[in-house]
Amino acid sequence: MAFLDLAGFSEHLPHRRQALYTYERGAAWPRFLRLLLRPIDETAAALDEARKRRGAMLPPAPRVPLVPVRWVQQAQLAHAALLDNASRSAILHPSPLVGWAADASAALVAAAVGEDKLGAVHLAKSLPAALTALLNCMRALEAYLAGGAATPLG
């Protein structure tokens, strides 16, 4: 719920944004930005890992006496599909959190242009960090859905 609250005040409450920018004279902003972008980065990494696992070759079907090889291969494919579905569910479950983090980071960095009197957001190179995190997550999601390889940005 903290990310939902953050997404709300990042767009609608300038006095809370100002307090965030000036907390510890701006020294807290880089740590806060890292925490804010963590769900986005973790989701991108999980998507990349799942795509790599999905692309791995299935081991050869074991020889089981009196069981046709075709049945064993079908069981292996069904097992792989079940694992892929479970992996997809586990990865995409926190997607609302990622959306709120993306909304909040975009709104806070954009509002800082006029509201950050100390320049903490600009000095921490927040815009490149936020854009890189968002684009890496989008790239990882597209590569996962397409099933192909993609190289990380940055």
mmCIF file of C-alpha atoms in Angstrom:
data_model
loop_
_atom_site.group_PDB
_atom_site.id
_atom_site.type_symbol
_atom_site.label_atom_id
_atom_site.label_comp_id
_atom_site.label_asym_id
_atom_site.label_seq_id
_atom_site.Cartn_x
_atom_site.Cartn_y
_atom_site.Cartn_z
ATOM 1 C CA MET A 1 0.000 0.000 0.000
ATOM 2 C CA ALA A 2 2.965 2.313 0.463
ATOM 3 C CA PHE A 3 3.560 2.395 -3.302
ATOM 4 C CA LEU A 4 -0.104 3.199 -3.946
ATOM 5 C CA ASP A 5 0.085 6.077 -1.448
ATOM 6 C CA LEU A 6 3.320 7.241 -3.049
ATOM 7 C CA ALA A 7 1.754 7.158 -6.524
ATOM 8 C CA GLY A 8 -1.130 9.265 -5.214
ATOM 9 C CA PHE A 9 0.867 11.974 -3.495
ATOM 10 C CA SER A 10 3.495 12.094 -6.224
ATOM 11 C CA GLU A 11 0.817 13.441 -8.549
ATOM 12 C CA HIS A 12 -1.483 15.416 -6.258
ATOM 13 C CA LEU A 13 0.341 16.727 -3.172
ATOM 14 C CA PRO A 14 3.128 19.229 -3.944
ATOM 15 C CA HIS A 15 3.898 19.918 -0.268
ATOM 16 C CA ARG A 16 4.647 16.209 0.328
ATOM 17 C CA ARG A 17 6.805 16.078 -2.808
ATOM 18 C CA GLN A 18 8.712 19.129 -1.588
ATOM 19 C CA ALA A 19 9.288 17.490 1.795
ATOM 20 C CA LEU A 20 10.602 14.397 0.035
ATOM 21 C CA TYR A 21 13.019 16.387 -2.142
ATOM 22 C CA THR A 22 14.426 18.338 0.827
ATOM 23 C CA TYR A 23 14.602 15.492 3.374
ATOM 24 C CA GLU A 24 18.134 15.352 4.816
ATOM 25 C CA ARG A 25 18.971 18.350 2.582
ATOM 26 C CA GLY A 26 18.451 16.215 -0.494
ATOM 27 C CA ALA A 27 20.855 13.471 0.585
ATOM 28 C CA ALA A 28 18.035 10.953 1.041
ATOM 29 C CA TRP A 29 16.766 11.245 -2.541
ATOM 30 C CA PRO A 30 19.242 8.801 -4.201
ATOM 31 C CA ARG A 31 18.448 6.115 -1.598
ATOM 32 C CA PHE A 32 14.745 6.752 -2.007
ATOM 33 C CA LEU A 33 14.980 6.506 -5.793
ATOM 34 C CA ARG A 34 16.807 3.154 -5.547
ATOM 35 C CA LEU A 35 14.032 1.824 -3.293
ATOM 36 C CA LEU A 36 11.388 3.224 -5.608
ATOM 37 C CA LEU A 37 12.891 1.570 -8.692
ATOM 38 C CA ARG A 38 13.637 -1.771 -6.986
ATOM 39 C CA PRO A 39 10.320 -3.498 -7.933
ATOM 40 C CA ILE A 40 10.831 -2.470 -11.558
ATOM 41 C CA ASP A 41 14.409 -3.767 -11.642
ATOM 42 C CA GLU A 42 13.495 -7.017 -9.860
ATOM 43 C CA THR A 43 10.636 -7.683 -12.270
ATOM 44 C CA ALA A 44 12.905 -7.089 -15.272
ATOM 45 C CA ALA A 45 15.508 -9.489 -13.854
ATOM 46 C CA ALA A 46 12.857 -12.133 -13.112
ATOM 47 C CA LEU A 47 11.463 -11.857 -16.639
ATOM 48 C CA ASP A 48 14.942 -12.240 -18.139
ATOM 49 C CA GLU A 49 15.675 -15.292 -15.992
ATOM 50 C CA ALA A 50 12.334 -16.919 -16.831
ATOM 51 C CA ARG A 51 12.880 -16.304 -20.550
ATOM 52 C CA LYS A 52 16.292 -17.976 -20.348
ATOM 53 C CA ARG A 53 14.867 -20.970 -18.469
ATOM 54 C CA ARG A 54 12.059 -21.316 -20.976
ATOM 55 C CA GLY A 55 14.550 -21.332 -23.837
ATOM 56 C CA ALA A 56 16.621 -24.118 -22.290
ATOM 57 C CA MET A 57 16.409 -27.466 -24.012
ATOM 58 C CA LEU A 58 14.359 -30.224 -22.429
ATOM 59 C CA PRO A 59 16.455 -33.171 -21.318
ATOM 60 C CA PRO A 60 16.098 -36.301 -23.405
ATOM 61 C CA ALA A 61 13.203 -38.503 -22.456
ATOM 62 C CA PRO A 62 14.294 -41.256 -20.085
ATOM 63 C CA ARG A 63 13.787 -44.856 -21.120
ATOM 64 C CA VAL A 64 11.020 -46.357 -19.043
ATOM 65 C CA PRO A 65 10.311 -50.062 -19.604
ATOM 66 C CA LEU A 66 6.900 -50.834 -21.067
ATOM 67 C CA VAL A 67 5.986 -47.131 -21.504
ATOM 68 C CA PRO A 68 5.993 -45.700 -25.027
ATOM 69 C CA VAL A 69 8.560 -42.911 -25.493
ATOM 70 C CA ARG A 70 5.840 -40.674 -26.947
ATOM 71 C CA TRP A 71 3.951 -40.753 -23.616
ATOM 72 C CA VAL A 72 7.069 -39.778 -21.689
ATOM 73 C CA GLN A 73 7.741 -36.905 -24.098
ATOM 74 C CA GLN A 74 4.151 -35.686 -23.767
ATOM 75 C CA ALA A 75 4.453 -35.804 -19.977
ATOM 76 C CA GLN A 76 7.679 -33.777 -20.175
ATOM 77 C CA LEU A 77 6.020 -31.147 -22.376
ATOM 78 C CA ALA A 78 3.031 -30.928 -20.041
ATOM 79 C CA HIS A 79 5.370 -30.533 -17.077
ATOM 80 C CA ALA A 80 7.319 -27.769 -18.866
ATOM 81 C CA ALA A 81 4.074 -25.959 -19.727
ATOM 82 C CA LEU A 82 2.925 -26.190 -16.112
ATOM 83 C CA LEU A 83 6.233 -24.780 -14.863
ATOM 84 C CA ASP A 84 6.075 -21.960 -17.429
ATOM 85 C CA ASN A 85 2.548 -21.065 -16.316
ATOM 86 C CA ALA A 86 3.583 -21.066 -12.647
ATOM 87 C CA SER A 87 6.621 -18.947 -13.475
ATOM 88 C CA ARG A 88 4.506 -16.445 -15.407
ATOM 89 C CA SER A 89 2.053 -16.174 -12.544
ATOM 90 C CA ALA A 90 4.809 -15.634 -9.969
ATOM 91 C CA ILE A 91 6.543 -12.994 -12.092
ATOM 92 C CA LEU A 92 3.491 -10.993 -13.111
ATOM 93 C CA HIS A 93 1.757 -11.157 -9.703
ATOM 94 C CA PRO A 94 3.447 -7.956 -8.432
ATOM 95 C CA SER A 95 2.549 -5.995 -11.593
ATOM 96 C CA PRO A 96 0.338 -3.455 -9.745
ATOM 97 C CA LEU A 97 3.334 -2.646 -7.532
ATOM 98 C CA VAL A 98 5.496 -2.137 -10.622
ATOM 99 C CA GLY A 99 2.849 0.136 -12.135
ATOM 100 C CA TRP A 100 2.613 2.244 -8.998
ATOM 101 C CA ALA A 101 6.404 2.500 -8.786
ATOM 102 C CA ALA A 102 6.566 3.574 -12.441
ATOM 103 C CA ASP A 103 3.817 6.175 -11.960
ATOM 104 C CA ALA A 104 5.421 7.562 -8.811
ATOM 105 C CA SER A 105 8.949 7.740 -10.221
ATOM 106 C CA ALA A 106 7.757 9.452 -13.407
ATOM 107 C CA ALA A 107 5.626 11.979 -11.514
ATOM 108 C CA LEU A 108 8.306 12.756 -8.911
ATOM 109 C CA VAL A 109 11.075 13.237 -11.475
ATOM 110 C CA ALA A 110 8.830 15.382 -13.687
ATOM 111 C CA ALA A 111 7.598 17.540 -10.804
ATOM 112 C CA ALA A 112 11.149 18.067 -9.560
ATOM 113 C CA VAL A 113 11.868 20.342 -12.521
ATOM 114 C CA GLY A 114 9.897 23.126 -10.854
ATOM 115 C CA GLU A 115 9.725 22.042 -7.218
ATOM 116 C CA ASP A 116 13.151 20.711 -6.225
ATOM 117 C CA LYS A 117 14.862 23.817 -4.893
ATOM 118 C CA LEU A 118 18.035 21.946 -3.850
ATOM 119 C CA GLY A 119 18.465 20.178 -7.180
ATOM 120 C CA ALA A 120 18.796 16.786 -5.474
ATOM 121 C CA VAL A 121 16.788 14.998 -8.164
ATOM 122 C CA HIS A 122 18.868 16.485 -10.976
ATOM 123 C CA LEU A 123 22.193 15.931 -9.200
ATOM 124 C CA ALA A 124 21.343 12.267 -8.554
ATOM 125 C CA LYS A 125 20.818 11.758 -12.315
ATOM 126 C CA SER A 126 17.292 10.545 -11.536
ATOM 127 C CA LEU A 127 15.865 10.944 -15.021
ATOM 128 C CA PRO A 128 18.375 8.579 -16.693
ATOM 129 C CA ALA A 129 18.029 6.077 -13.821
ATOM 130 C CA ALA A 130 14.219 6.074 -13.965
ATOM 131 C CA LEU A 131 14.100 5.859 -17.763
ATOM 132 C CA THR A 132 16.667 3.050 -17.862
ATOM 133 C CA ALA A 133 14.739 1.032 -15.261
ATOM 134 C CA LEU A 134 11.428 1.505 -17.077
ATOM 135 C CA LEU A 135 12.863 0.707 -20.506
ATOM 136 C CA ASN A 136 14.717 -2.369 -19.210
ATOM 137 C CA CYS A 137 11.474 -3.657 -17.717
ATOM 138 C CA MET A 138 9.578 -3.038 -20.959
ATOM 139 C CA ARG A 139 12.321 -4.719 -22.988
ATOM 140 C CA ALA A 140 12.352 -7.723 -20.648
ATOM 141 C CA LEU A 141 8.566 -8.045 -20.808
ATOM 142 C CA GLU A 142 8.528 -7.864 -24.594
ATOM 143 C CA ALA A 143 11.359 -10.390 -24.871
ATOM 144 C CA TYR A 144 9.614 -12.727 -22.421
ATOM 145 C CA LEU A 145 6.324 -12.553 -24.321
ATOM 146 C CA ALA A 146 8.083 -13.019 -27.670
ATOM 147 C CA GLY A 147 10.271 -15.800 -26.292
ATOM 148 C CA GLY A 148 13.374 -14.324 -27.902
ATOM 149 C CA ALA A 149 16.658 -12.918 -26.693
ATOM 150 C CA ALA A 150 17.187 -9.265 -25.853
ATOM 151 C CA THR A 151 20.162 -7.372 -24.529
ATOM 152 C CA PRO A 152 19.890 -5.075 -21.499
ATOM 153 C CA LEU A 153 19.986 -1.322 -21.906
ATOM 154 C CA GLY A 154 22.528 0.911 -20.228
#
